[in-house]
Amino acid sequence: MPKHIAFIMDGNRRYAKSRSIKQGTGHSVGFAALMASLIYCYEMGVKYITVYAFSIDNFKRDPSEVKTLMELMEEKINELLENKNVINKVNCKINFWGILDMLPEPVRLAAQKLMASTAENTGLVFSVCMPYNSTSEIANAVTELCKERRDMMQGQQASGRNGRPANGGACSDISVSDLDRHMYTAGCPDPDIVIRTSGETRLSNFLLWQTTFSHLQNPDPLWPEFSWRHLVWAILQYQRAYPYIEQNKDLAKKQL
Amino acid sequence: FHFPCAILASNAYYLIPHPEIINSVELPKFVLCLGRWMHNVLFFLLSTSRNFSLHREAFVVNETPVFMNKPPPHVFKLMSLPSMIIKLTLGLLWCIIHLAISLLSLCSHLIFNLECSLISSGLLWKYRNLQLGRLKYLAIVVDSREAKNTVKINQLLYWLKTLGVKYVCLYDIDGVLKKLFAPGMNGSRDNNPGDYLDASANIKALDCCQKQMTIECISGSDGKEGIAKAANLLCSSYLNGDSYTQENVKSEENVKSEENVENEPVFTETDMASALKSIGCAGPEPDLLLVYGPARCHLGFPTWRLRYTEIMHMGPLKSMKYGAIVKAFHNYSKKHQNYGK
């Protein structure tokens, strides 16, 4: 049974177009589908769920659409804060990953409040990536790591008797595990499955660092049409690929 | 594969509400009950899969996997008969489900093979004129154990050359391909299509029949470890610069582009990209990535090159088909990217 499933929620606008409804409503239906999928996953025992809600590239969209999306997010986050949403019953810990400073002020504050209020929950871990880019996550991790090293060095210099700086002699080279610690996903296992709906085959800069051994799936239904049977099918497909993936993971661990 | 879904969920299919009904905040209670029922059935079924070795032959051998998972003897005696029967039944049900899926995938595989042979013989008209204009860079990910099969790799490269691909990047996580192709890659840097190839020693120009194809071989060490090396470069140049400014009076010339006025490091994606270039891990971003292996995984392909690449799964290398590549190229030519817009 997979522990961590990641969703790229693609196809809301195409869904709205095909049903001749407004784009904003397409996104709302997409949100409802998200809540439903969360509950199904929780019932099946999947502990970690990550979704790609908004990409840094999406800011290039039409400003009115971006505004609608931000308002929708603010509305839904406030619903969660006021305990009116169905997922409040599942004792969910909610994370927001991404460069939160790029969000408008009310959305950012609401998101931070929600993260703080659910930080102690021990049930499902639900991570929303917005606004997120895998490459900027890595750049951010490098920055954090550099700051950490600098602080370490300054600490060493302060405690040393001589006045000359240590010139980084005590610091070892940066390793992959150092960077892992500073990613937004530190503490979460790597995704077992990455599902991108609407049949598109690319990852669009989502969790590229963490998906080395993830089973990538791209079912044809659009995101608002993604339902329970698609999820079960996805898990069954993952189970068929599981021996191969585990073999590769073991080989990679042996080489380290 | 949508039609098999209906078989699985046939009992509950008519109970699943139409997506538009789910548009309310409160999920209907019957969906939650259904979820709980499925949790009880599936959770046990699917969680026992961890201890199985799931090769196809095992399905035929069937019930022994259930017994492989049995608890220690003293606990076994305490288990009541009804719960044992339930567990056996559930285990059997799970095996049957996976057997059914295997049969279906076998059927679709046969149909696919038929289609590939038709494409190869040129009978399907829509695959006749391949438009490869948009496909400038192609990448192939191969499972490391299959990568040792040089005959197949060479055949694949030959097919790609005849199709007119100009640049191929071969990747496998363990570096098997790099070792296989490296002996032939000495000093073939005359045909570099761009600056990014200068620092890389992995390029080989395959010149045959007036069709030239550049091949690049990369491995897992160019992926995550390459990023770690680039990070190391950025970090050490920042830290050394910092310690330098501490020795002397801080002057304007010492402030680098990645530092702001308060001397805080801020590394952007562009900084990382240029660091990767200077250590030789940069390269062109492939437009299409073909994965040859039992499962569709990118196995650690370098992050900075995988951002907007279309990933297509081709199956195991030993059963590769020319028609499958043609079909993949055809599907690629129909794709449309918004790049976030």
Coordinates of C-alpha atoms in Angstrom, one line a residue:
Chain A
M1 CA 0.0 0.0 0.0
P2 CA 1.6 3.3 -0.9
K3 CA 2.4 5.6 1.9
H4 CA 2.7 8.9 -0.1
I5 CA 0.7 9.8 -3.2
A6 CA 1.3 13.1 -5.0
F7 CA -1.3 14.6 -7.4
I8 CA -0.9 17.1 -10.1
M9 CA -4.4 18.5 -10.5
D10 CA -4.5 19.2 -14.2
G11 CA -7.6 19.7 -16.3
N12 CA -9.8 22.1 -14.4
R13 CA -10.0 24.6 -17.2
R14 CA -10.6 22.0 -19.8
Y15 CA -13.3 20.5 -17.7
A16 CA -15.0 23.9 -17.4
K17 CA -14.7 24.4 -21.1
S18 CA -16.2 21.0 -21.9
R19 CA -19.2 21.6 -19.6
S20 CA -19.5 25.2 -20.7
I21 CA -19.3 26.6 -17.3
K22 CA -17.1 29.4 -16.0
Q23 CA -13.4 28.7 -15.3
G24 CA -13.7 29.6 -11.7
T25 CA -16.4 27.0 -11.2
G26 CA -14.2 24.4 -12.9
H27 CA -11.6 25.1 -10.1
S28 CA -14.3 24.8 -7.4
V29 CA -15.3 21.4 -8.8
G30 CA -11.7 20.5 -8.8
F31 CA -11.4 21.4 -5.1
A32 CA -14.4 19.2 -4.3
A33 CA -12.7 16.4 -6.2
L34 CA -9.6 17.0 -4.1
M35 CA -11.5 16.8 -0.8
A36 CA -13.2 13.5 -2.0
S37 CA -9.8 12.0 -3.0
L38 CA -8.4 13.0 0.4
I39 CA -11.1 11.1 2.2
Y40 CA -10.7 8.0 0.0
C41 CA -7.0 8.0 0.6
Y42 CA -7.4 8.4 4.3
E43 CA -9.9 5.5 4.4
M44 CA -7.4 3.3 2.5
G45 CA -4.6 4.1 4.8
V46 CA -2.4 6.4 2.7
K47 CA -0.7 8.6 5.3
Y48 CA 0.9 11.4 3.1
I49 CA -0.8 13.3 0.3
T50 CA 0.8 16.1 -1.7
V51 CA -0.9 18.2 -4.3
Y52 CA 0.4 20.7 -6.8
A53 CA -2.1 23.5 -6.4
F54 CA -0.3 26.4 -8.0
S55 CA 3.0 26.7 -9.9
I56 CA 5.2 29.8 -9.9
D57 CA 4.8 29.6 -13.7
N58 CA 1.0 30.0 -13.2
F59 CA 1.5 33.6 -12.2
K60 CA 2.0 34.2 -16.0
R61 CA -1.7 33.5 -16.5
D62 CA -4.4 36.1 -17.0
P63 CA -4.5 38.3 -13.9
S64 CA -8.3 37.8 -13.4
E65 CA -7.8 34.1 -13.4
V66 CA -5.0 34.3 -10.9
K67 CA -7.2 36.5 -8.8
T68 CA -10.1 34.1 -8.9
L69 CA -7.7 31.2 -7.9
M70 CA -6.3 33.2 -5.0
E71 CA -9.8 34.1 -3.8
L72 CA -10.9 30.5 -4.0
M73 CA -7.8 29.4 -2.0
E74 CA -8.4 32.1 0.6
E75 CA -12.1 31.0 0.9
K76 CA -11.2 27.4 1.3
I77 CA -8.5 28.0 3.8
N78 CA -10.8 30.1 5.9
E79 CA -13.4 27.3 5.8
L80 CA -10.8 24.9 7.1
L81 CA -9.8 27.3 9.8
E82 CA -13.4 27.7 10.9
N83 CA -13.7 23.9 11.0
K84 CA -16.5 23.8 8.4
N85 CA -14.8 21.4 6.0
V86 CA -15.2 17.7 6.0
I87 CA -11.5 17.0 6.3
N88 CA -11.4 18.5 9.7
K89 CA -12.7 15.2 10.9
V90 CA -9.7 13.3 9.8
N91 CA -7.2 15.0 12.2
C92 CA -5.2 16.4 9.3
K93 CA -1.8 18.1 9.4
I94 CA -1.7 20.7 6.7
N95 CA 1.5 22.0 5.2
F96 CA 2.0 24.7 2.6
W97 CA 5.1 24.3 0.6
G98 CA 6.5 26.9 -1.7
I99 CA 7.5 30.5 -1.8
L100 CA 4.7 31.9 0.3
D101 CA 5.9 35.4 0.0
M102 CA 4.7 35.4 -3.6
L103 CA 1.1 35.0 -2.5
P104 CA -1.2 38.0 -1.8
E105 CA -1.2 39.0 1.9
P106 CA -4.6 37.6 3.0
V107 CA -3.9 34.2 1.5
R108 CA -0.4 34.0 3.0
L109 CA -1.6 34.9 6.5
A110 CA -4.5 32.4 6.3
A111 CA -2.1 29.7 5.1
Q112 CA 0.4 30.4 7.9
K113 CA -2.4 30.4 10.4
L114 CA -3.7 27.1 9.2
M115 CA -0.3 25.5 9.3
A116 CA 0.2 26.7 12.8
S117 CA -3.2 25.5 14.0
T118 CA -2.8 22.0 12.5
A119 CA 0.9 21.5 13.3
E120 CA 0.2 19.2 16.2
N121 CA -2.2 16.9 14.4
T122 CA -1.1 13.3 14.0
G123 CA -3.4 12.0 11.3
L124 CA -3.1 12.4 7.6
V125 CA -0.4 14.8 6.4
F126 CA -1.7 16.9 3.6
S127 CA 0.8 19.1 1.8
V128 CA -0.3 21.8 -0.6
C129 CA 2.3 23.1 -3.0
M130 CA 1.7 26.7 -3.8
P131 CA 3.3 28.5 -5.3
Y132 CA 5.9 25.9 -6.0
N133 CA 8.7 25.0 -8.4
S134 CA 11.0 22.1 -7.9
T135 CA 14.0 24.1 -9.1
S136 CA 13.3 27.0 -6.8
E137 CA 12.9 24.5 -3.9
I138 CA 16.4 23.2 -4.6
A139 CA 17.8 26.7 -4.9
N140 CA 16.1 27.6 -1.6
A141 CA 17.6 24.5 0.1
V142 CA 21.0 25.5 -1.1
T143 CA 20.5 29.0 0.3
E144 CA 19.4 27.6 3.7
L145 CA 22.3 25.2 3.8
C146 CA 24.7 28.0 3.0
K147 CA 23.3 30.1 5.8
E148 CA 23.6 27.2 8.2
R149 CA 27.2 26.6 7.2
R150 CA 28.0 30.3 7.5
D151 CA 26.4 30.4 11.0
M152 CA 28.4 27.3 11.9
M153 CA 31.6 28.9 10.7
Q154 CA 30.9 32.1 12.5
G155 CA 30.2 30.0 15.6
Q156 CA 33.6 28.3 15.2
Q157 CA 35.4 31.5 14.6
A158 CA 33.8 33.1 17.7
S159 CA 34.9 30.2 19.9
G160 CA 38.4 30.0 18.4
R161 CA 41.2 31.8 20.2
N162 CA 43.0 33.3 17.2
G163 CA 41.5 36.1 15.2
R164 CA 42.0 34.6 11.7
P165 CA 38.9 33.1 10.0
A166 CA 38.9 29.3 9.6
N167 CA 38.3 29.6 5.8
G168 CA 35.9 26.7 5.7
G169 CA 38.5 24.1 6.5
A170 CA 36.3 22.4 9.1
C171 CA 33.3 22.1 6.7
S172 CA 33.0 19.0 4.6
D173 CA 31.5 18.9 1.1
I174 CA 27.8 19.3 0.7
S175 CA 26.1 15.9 0.3
V176 CA 22.8 14.9 -1.1
S177 CA 21.5 14.2 2.4
D178 CA 22.5 17.7 3.5
L179 CA 20.2 19.1 0.8
D180 CA 17.5 16.6 1.7
R181 CA 17.3 18.1 5.2
H182 CA 16.6 21.5 3.8
M183 CA 14.0 20.7 1.3
Y184 CA 10.4 21.5 2.1
T185 CA 9.7 17.8 2.1
A186 CA 12.1 17.0 5.0
G187 CA 10.4 14.6 7.3
C188 CA 8.1 13.2 4.6
P189 CA 8.9 10.1 2.7
D190 CA 9.4 10.3 -1.1
P191 CA 6.2 9.9 -3.1
D192 CA 5.4 6.4 -4.1
I193 CA 3.0 7.4 -6.9
V194 CA 2.7 10.7 -8.8
I195 CA -0.6 11.0 -10.6
R196 CA -1.1 13.7 -13.2
T197 CA -4.6 13.7 -14.5
S198 CA -5.8 14.7 -18.0
G199 CA -3.3 12.4 -19.7
E200 CA -0.4 14.9 -19.8
T201 CA 3.0 13.2 -19.6
R202 CA 5.2 15.9 -18.1
L203 CA 6.1 16.7 -14.5
S204 CA 6.1 20.5 -14.9
N205 CA 8.8 21.1 -12.3
F206 CA 7.0 19.2 -9.5
L207 CA 9.0 17.3 -6.9
L208 CA 11.7 16.4 -9.4
W209 CA 14.2 15.9 -6.6
Q210 CA 12.0 13.5 -4.6
T211 CA 10.5 11.4 -7.4
T212 CA 13.6 9.4 -8.3
F213 CA 11.8 6.1 -7.6
S214 CA 8.2 7.2 -7.9
H215 CA 5.8 5.5 -10.2
L216 CA 4.6 8.2 -12.6
Q217 CA 1.1 7.7 -13.8
N218 CA -1.0 9.8 -16.1
P219 CA -4.6 8.7 -16.3
D220 CA -6.8 10.3 -19.0
P221 CA -9.7 11.7 -16.9
L222 CA -9.5 15.4 -16.1
W223 CA -9.0 16.3 -12.4
P224 CA -12.6 17.1 -11.5
E225 CA -13.5 13.6 -12.9
F226 CA -10.9 11.8 -10.8
S227 CA -12.8 9.5 -8.5
W228 CA -12.5 6.6 -6.2
R229 CA -12.2 3.9 -9.0
H230 CA -9.3 5.8 -10.6
L231 CA -7.6 5.9 -7.3
V232 CA -8.0 2.2 -6.7
W233 CA -6.8 1.5 -10.3
A234 CA -3.7 3.7 -9.6
I235 CA -2.9 1.8 -6.5
L236 CA -3.2 -1.5 -8.2
Q237 CA -0.9 -0.3 -11.0
Y238 CA 1.6 0.8 -8.4
Q239 CA 1.4 -2.7 -6.8
R240 CA 2.3 -4.3 -10.1
A241 CA 5.4 -2.0 -10.4
Y242 CA 6.3 -2.3 -6.7
P243 CA 8.8 -5.2 -6.9
Y244 CA 10.8 -3.5 -9.6
I245 CA 10.8 -0.1 -7.7
E246 CA 11.8 -1.8 -4.5
Q247 CA 14.7 -3.6 -6.2
N248 CA 16.0 -0.3 -7.6
K249 CA 15.7 1.4 -4.2
D250 CA 17.7 -1.4 -2.6
L251 CA 20.4 -1.3 -5.2
A252 CA 20.7 2.5 -4.8
K253 CA 21.0 2.1 -1.0
K254 CA 23.7 -0.5 -1.3
Q255 CA 25.7 1.8 -3.5
L256 CA 25.6 4.7 -1.0
Chain B
F1 CA -7.5 0.7 -19.1
H2 CA -10.8 2.4 -18.1
F3 CA -12.9 -0.6 -19.0
P4 CA -11.0 -2.8 -16.5
C5 CA -11.8 -0.3 -13.7
A6 CA -15.4 -1.0 -14.2
I7 CA -14.9 -4.7 -13.5
L8 CA -13.1 -3.9 -10.3
A9 CA -15.7 -1.5 -9.0
S10 CA -18.6 -3.1 -10.7
N11 CA -20.5 -3.6 -7.5
A12 CA -20.0 -0.1 -6.3
Y13 CA -19.9 1.7 -9.6
Y14 CA -23.5 2.7 -9.7
L15 CA -23.1 4.0 -6.1
I16 CA -20.4 6.4 -7.0
P17 CA -22.1 9.8 -7.4
H18 CA -21.5 11.8 -10.5
P19 CA -18.7 14.3 -9.8
E20 CA -21.0 17.2 -10.0
I21 CA -23.0 15.9 -7.0
I22 CA -19.8 15.9 -4.9
N23 CA -19.8 19.7 -5.4
S24 CA -21.2 20.2 -1.9
V25 CA -19.0 20.6 1.2
E26 CA -20.5 17.6 3.1
L27 CA -19.7 14.3 1.4
P28 CA -22.8 12.0 1.3
K29 CA -22.7 9.5 4.1
F30 CA -22.9 6.5 1.9
V31 CA -19.6 7.5 0.2
L32 CA -18.0 7.5 3.6
C33 CA -19.5 4.1 4.5
L34 CA -18.4 2.7 1.2
G35 CA -15.0 4.1 2.0
R36 CA -14.8 2.4 5.3
W37 CA -15.9 -0.9 3.8
M38 CA -13.3 -0.7 1.1
H39 CA -10.8 0.3 3.7
N40 CA -11.4 -2.9 5.6
V41 CA -11.3 -5.1 2.5
L42 CA -8.6 -3.4 0.5
F43 CA -6.4 -2.3 3.4
F44 CA -5.8 -5.9 4.3
L45 CA -5.6 -7.1 0.8
L46 CA -3.2 -4.5 -0.4
S47 CA -1.1 -4.3 2.7
T48 CA -0.1 -7.9 2.5
S49 CA 1.4 -7.2 -0.9
R50 CA 4.6 -5.9 0.9
N51 CA 5.7 -9.4 1.8
F52 CA 5.0 -11.0 -1.6
S53 CA 7.4 -11.5 -4.4
L54 CA 5.1 -10.5 -7.2
H55 CA 6.5 -12.1 -10.2
R56 CA 3.9 -13.3 -12.7
E57 CA 4.7 -16.9 -12.1
A58 CA 3.8 -16.4 -8.4
F59 CA 0.2 -15.8 -9.4
V60 CA 0.0 -19.2 -10.9
V61 CA 1.6 -20.7 -7.8
N62 CA -1.1 -18.7 -5.9
E63 CA -1.9 -19.5 -2.3
T64 CA 1.6 -20.0 -1.0
P65 CA 2.2 -16.2 -0.7
V66 CA -0.6 -16.1 1.8
F67 CA 1.1 -18.6 4.0
M68 CA 4.5 -16.9 3.6
N69 CA 3.0 -14.1 5.6
K70 CA 1.8 -16.2 8.5
P71 CA 2.5 -15.0 12.1
P72 CA 4.7 -17.0 14.5
P73 CA 3.2 -20.3 15.6
H74 CA 2.0 -19.4 19.1
V75 CA 0.0 -16.5 17.7
F76 CA -1.3 -18.8 15.0
K77 CA -2.9 -21.1 17.4
L78 CA -4.7 -18.2 19.1
M79 CA -6.3 -17.0 15.8
S80 CA -9.9 -18.2 15.5
L81 CA -11.0 -20.2 12.5
P82 CA -13.4 -17.6 11.0
S83 CA -10.8 -14.9 10.9
M84 CA -8.4 -17.3 9.2
I85 CA -10.9 -18.1 6.6
I86 CA -11.7 -14.4 6.0
K87 CA -8.0 -13.7 5.6
L88 CA -7.5 -16.6 3.2
T89 CA -10.5 -15.5 1.2
L90 CA -9.4 -11.9 1.0
G91 CA -5.9 -13.0 0.0
L92 CA -7.4 -15.1 -2.7
L93 CA -9.6 -12.3 -3.9
W94 CA -6.5 -10.0 -4.1
C95 CA -4.6 -12.6 -6.2
I96 CA -7.6 -13.0 -8.5
I97 CA -7.8 -9.2 -9.0
H98 CA -4.1 -9.0 -9.9
L99 CA -4.4 -12.1 -12.1
A100 CA -7.2 -10.4 -14.0
I101 CA -5.2 -7.3 -14.5
S102 CA -2.2 -9.3 -15.7
L103 CA -4.4 -11.0 -18.3
L104 CA -5.9 -7.7 -19.5
S105 CA -2.5 -6.2 -19.8
L106 CA -1.3 -9.2 -21.7
C107 CA -4.2 -8.7 -24.2
S108 CA -3.5 -5.0 -24.6
H109 CA 0.2 -5.8 -25.0
L110 CA -0.6 -8.2 -27.9
I111 CA -2.8 -5.6 -29.5
F112 CA 0.0 -3.0 -29.1
N113 CA 2.5 -5.4 -30.7
L114 CA 0.2 -5.9 -33.7
E115 CA -0.1 -2.2 -34.0
C116 CA 3.7 -1.7 -33.9
S117 CA 4.2 -4.3 -36.7
L118 CA 1.6 -2.5 -38.8
I119 CA 3.4 0.8 -38.2
S120 CA 6.7 -0.7 -39.1
S121 CA 5.4 -2.1 -42.4
G122 CA 4.0 1.3 -43.2
L123 CA 0.4 0.3 -43.5
L124 CA -1.0 2.8 -41.0
W125 CA -1.1 6.0 -43.0
K126 CA -1.2 8.4 -40.2
Y127 CA 2.3 7.4 -39.0
R128 CA 3.8 7.8 -42.4
N129 CA 4.9 11.4 -42.3
L130 CA 6.6 12.1 -39.0
Q131 CA 7.0 15.7 -38.2
L132 CA 10.1 15.8 -36.1
G133 CA 10.6 19.6 -36.3
R134 CA 9.7 20.2 -32.6
L135 CA 11.7 17.3 -31.4
K136 CA 15.2 18.7 -31.0
Y137 CA 16.5 16.8 -28.1
L138 CA 15.6 13.3 -27.1
A139 CA 16.5 11.5 -23.9
I140 CA 16.3 7.8 -23.1
V141 CA 16.3 6.4 -19.6
V142 CA 17.3 2.7 -19.4
D143 CA 17.2 0.4 -16.4
S144 CA 20.8 -0.3 -15.4
R145 CA 20.5 -4.1 -15.6
E146 CA 19.1 -3.9 -19.1
A147 CA 21.7 -1.3 -20.2
K148 CA 24.3 -4.0 -20.3
N149 CA 22.6 -5.3 -23.4
T150 CA 24.8 -3.3 -25.9
V151 CA 23.2 -5.0 -28.9
K152 CA 19.8 -3.6 -28.1
I153 CA 21.2 -0.2 -27.3
N154 CA 23.0 0.0 -30.6
Q155 CA 19.9 -1.1 -32.4
L156 CA 17.9 1.6 -30.7
L157 CA 20.4 4.2 -31.6
Y158 CA 20.4 3.0 -35.2
W159 CA 16.6 3.3 -35.4
L160 CA 16.7 6.8 -33.9
K161 CA 19.3 7.8 -36.5
T162 CA 17.2 6.5 -39.3
L163 CA 14.2 8.5 -38.0
G164 CA 16.3 11.6 -38.1
V165 CA 16.9 12.4 -34.4
K166 CA 19.8 14.8 -34.1
Y167 CA 20.6 14.6 -30.4
V168 CA 20.2 11.7 -28.0
C169 CA 20.9 11.7 -24.3
L170 CA 21.3 8.3 -22.8
Y171 CA 20.8 7.9 -19.0
D172 CA 21.0 5.1 -16.5
I173 CA 21.2 5.5 -12.8
D174 CA 24.3 3.3 -12.2
G175 CA 26.5 4.7 -15.0
V176 CA 26.7 1.5 -17.0
L177 CA 26.1 3.3 -20.3
K178 CA 28.8 5.8 -19.6
K179 CA 31.3 3.0 -19.1
L180 CA 30.2 1.2 -22.2
F181 CA 30.3 4.2 -24.5
A182 CA 33.2 6.1 -22.9
P183 CA 36.1 4.3 -24.6
G184 CA 34.9 5.6 -28.0
M185 CA 34.5 9.1 -26.8
N186 CA 37.9 10.7 -27.0
G187 CA 38.2 14.2 -28.5
S188 CA 35.1 14.2 -30.5
R189 CA 34.3 17.8 -29.6
D190 CA 34.5 19.2 -33.0
N191 CA 30.8 19.0 -33.6
N192 CA 29.6 20.7 -30.5
P193 CA 26.2 22.2 -31.2
G194 CA 26.5 24.7 -28.3
D195 CA 28.6 26.1 -25.4
Y196 CA 27.2 23.8 -22.8
L197 CA 29.0 20.8 -24.4
D198 CA 32.4 22.3 -23.9
A199 CA 32.9 21.2 -20.3
S200 CA 31.4 17.8 -20.8
A201 CA 33.4 14.8 -21.8
N202 CA 30.4 12.7 -22.5
I203 CA 29.7 13.6 -26.1
K204 CA 30.2 11.4 -29.0
A205 CA 29.3 12.2 -32.6
L206 CA 28.0 9.3 -34.5
D207 CA 28.7 9.9 -38.1
C208 CA 27.1 7.6 -40.5
C209 CA 25.3 7.8 -43.9
Q210 CA 25.5 11.6 -43.9
K211 CA 23.2 11.7 -41.0
Q212 CA 24.9 13.0 -37.9
M213 CA 23.6 12.3 -34.4
T214 CA 25.2 13.5 -31.2
I215 CA 25.0 11.1 -28.3
E216 CA 25.5 12.1 -24.7
C217 CA 25.7 9.6 -21.8
I218 CA 24.9 10.6 -18.3
S219 CA 24.4 8.7 -15.1
G220 CA 22.9 9.1 -11.7
S221 CA 26.0 11.0 -10.5
D222 CA 25.0 13.9 -12.8
G223 CA 21.6 14.1 -11.2
K224 CA 21.4 14.6 -7.4
E225 CA 25.1 14.4 -6.9
G226 CA 25.7 17.0 -9.6
I227 CA 23.4 19.4 -7.8
A228 CA 25.2 18.7 -4.5
K229 CA 28.5 19.6 -6.3
A230 CA 27.0 22.8 -7.7
A231 CA 25.7 23.7 -4.3
N232 CA 29.1 23.1 -2.9
L233 CA 30.6 25.4 -5.5
L234 CA 28.2 28.2 -4.8
C235 CA 28.5 27.8 -1.0
S236 CA 32.2 27.7 -0.9
S237 CA 32.6 30.7 -3.2
Y238 CA 30.2 32.6 -1.0
L239 CA 31.9 31.5 2.3
N240 CA 35.4 32.2 1.0
G241 CA 34.2 35.6 -0.3
D242 CA 32.7 36.2 3.1
S243 CA 35.8 35.3 5.0
Y244 CA 37.8 37.5 2.6
T245 CA 35.6 40.5 3.4
Q246 CA 36.1 39.8 7.1
E247 CA 39.9 40.1 6.7
N248 CA 39.7 43.4 4.8
V249 CA 37.6 46.4 5.0
K250 CA 34.3 45.7 3.3
S251 CA 34.4 47.4 -0.1
E252 CA 31.8 47.6 -2.8
E253 CA 33.8 45.3 -5.1
N254 CA 33.5 42.4 -2.7
V255 CA 29.7 42.2 -2.8
K256 CA 28.9 39.4 -5.2
S257 CA 25.7 39.1 -7.2
E258 CA 24.3 36.5 -4.9
E259 CA 24.6 38.6 -1.8
N260 CA 22.5 41.5 -0.9
V261 CA 23.4 44.4 1.3
E262 CA 23.0 42.5 4.6
N263 CA 25.5 39.8 3.3
E264 CA 22.8 37.2 3.3
P265 CA 23.2 34.4 0.7
V266 CA 20.4 34.2 -1.8
F267 CA 20.9 31.7 -4.6
T268 CA 18.4 31.7 -7.4
E269 CA 17.7 29.1 -10.0
T270 CA 19.9 31.0 -12.5
D271 CA 22.8 30.8 -10.0
M272 CA 22.3 27.1 -9.7
A273 CA 22.1 26.7 -13.5
S274 CA 25.3 28.5 -14.1
A275 CA 27.0 26.5 -11.3
L276 CA 25.8 23.3 -12.9
K277 CA 27.2 24.5 -16.2
S278 CA 30.6 25.2 -14.7
I279 CA 31.0 21.7 -13.3
G280 CA 29.9 20.1 -16.5
C281 CA 26.5 18.8 -15.5
A282 CA 24.5 21.1 -17.7
G283 CA 23.1 20.1 -21.0
P284 CA 20.1 20.7 -23.3
E285 CA 16.7 20.1 -21.9
P286 CA 15.2 17.1 -23.7
D287 CA 11.8 17.6 -25.3
L288 CA 10.9 14.0 -25.0
L289 CA 12.1 11.3 -22.6
L290 CA 11.6 7.6 -23.4
V291 CA 11.7 5.3 -20.4
Y292 CA 12.7 1.7 -21.1
G293 CA 12.0 -0.4 -18.1
P294 CA 9.3 -2.4 -16.4
A295 CA 7.9 0.7 -14.7
R296 CA 7.5 4.4 -15.6
C297 CA 10.0 6.0 -13.4
H298 CA 12.5 8.7 -14.3
L299 CA 15.2 7.1 -12.0
G300 CA 16.9 10.4 -11.0
F301 CA 17.3 12.1 -14.4
P302 CA 19.0 15.5 -13.8
T303 CA 16.5 17.8 -12.3
W304 CA 17.4 21.0 -14.2
R305 CA 16.8 19.2 -17.5
L306 CA 13.5 17.4 -16.7
R307 CA 11.3 20.3 -15.9
Y308 CA 9.0 20.4 -19.0
T309 CA 10.0 17.1 -20.6
E310 CA 7.3 14.8 -21.9
I311 CA 7.8 11.4 -20.4
M312 CA 6.7 8.3 -22.2
H313 CA 7.0 4.7 -21.1
M314 CA 8.1 2.2 -23.7
G315 CA 8.2 -1.0 -21.8
P316 CA 11.3 -3.2 -21.2
L317 CA 14.3 -2.8 -23.4
K318 CA 14.4 -6.4 -24.5
S319 CA 10.9 -6.1 -26.1
M320 CA 11.5 -2.7 -27.8
K321 CA 9.8 -2.1 -31.1
Y322 CA 10.4 0.3 -33.9
G323 CA 6.7 1.0 -34.3
A324 CA 6.5 1.9 -30.6
I325 CA 9.1 4.7 -31.2
V326 CA 7.2 6.0 -34.2
K327 CA 4.0 6.0 -32.2
A328 CA 5.7 7.9 -29.3
F329 CA 7.0 10.5 -31.7
H330 CA 3.6 10.9 -33.3
N331 CA 2.0 11.3 -29.9
Y332 CA 4.6 13.9 -29.0
S333 CA 3.9 15.9 -32.1
K334 CA 0.3 16.2 -31.1
K335 CA 1.1 17.6 -27.6
H336 CA 0.7 21.2 -26.7
Q337 CA 2.4 22.9 -23.8
N338 CA 1.3 26.0 -22.0
Y339 CA 4.3 26.3 -19.8
G340 CA 2.1 27.3 -16.9
K341 CA 0.0 29.8 -18.7

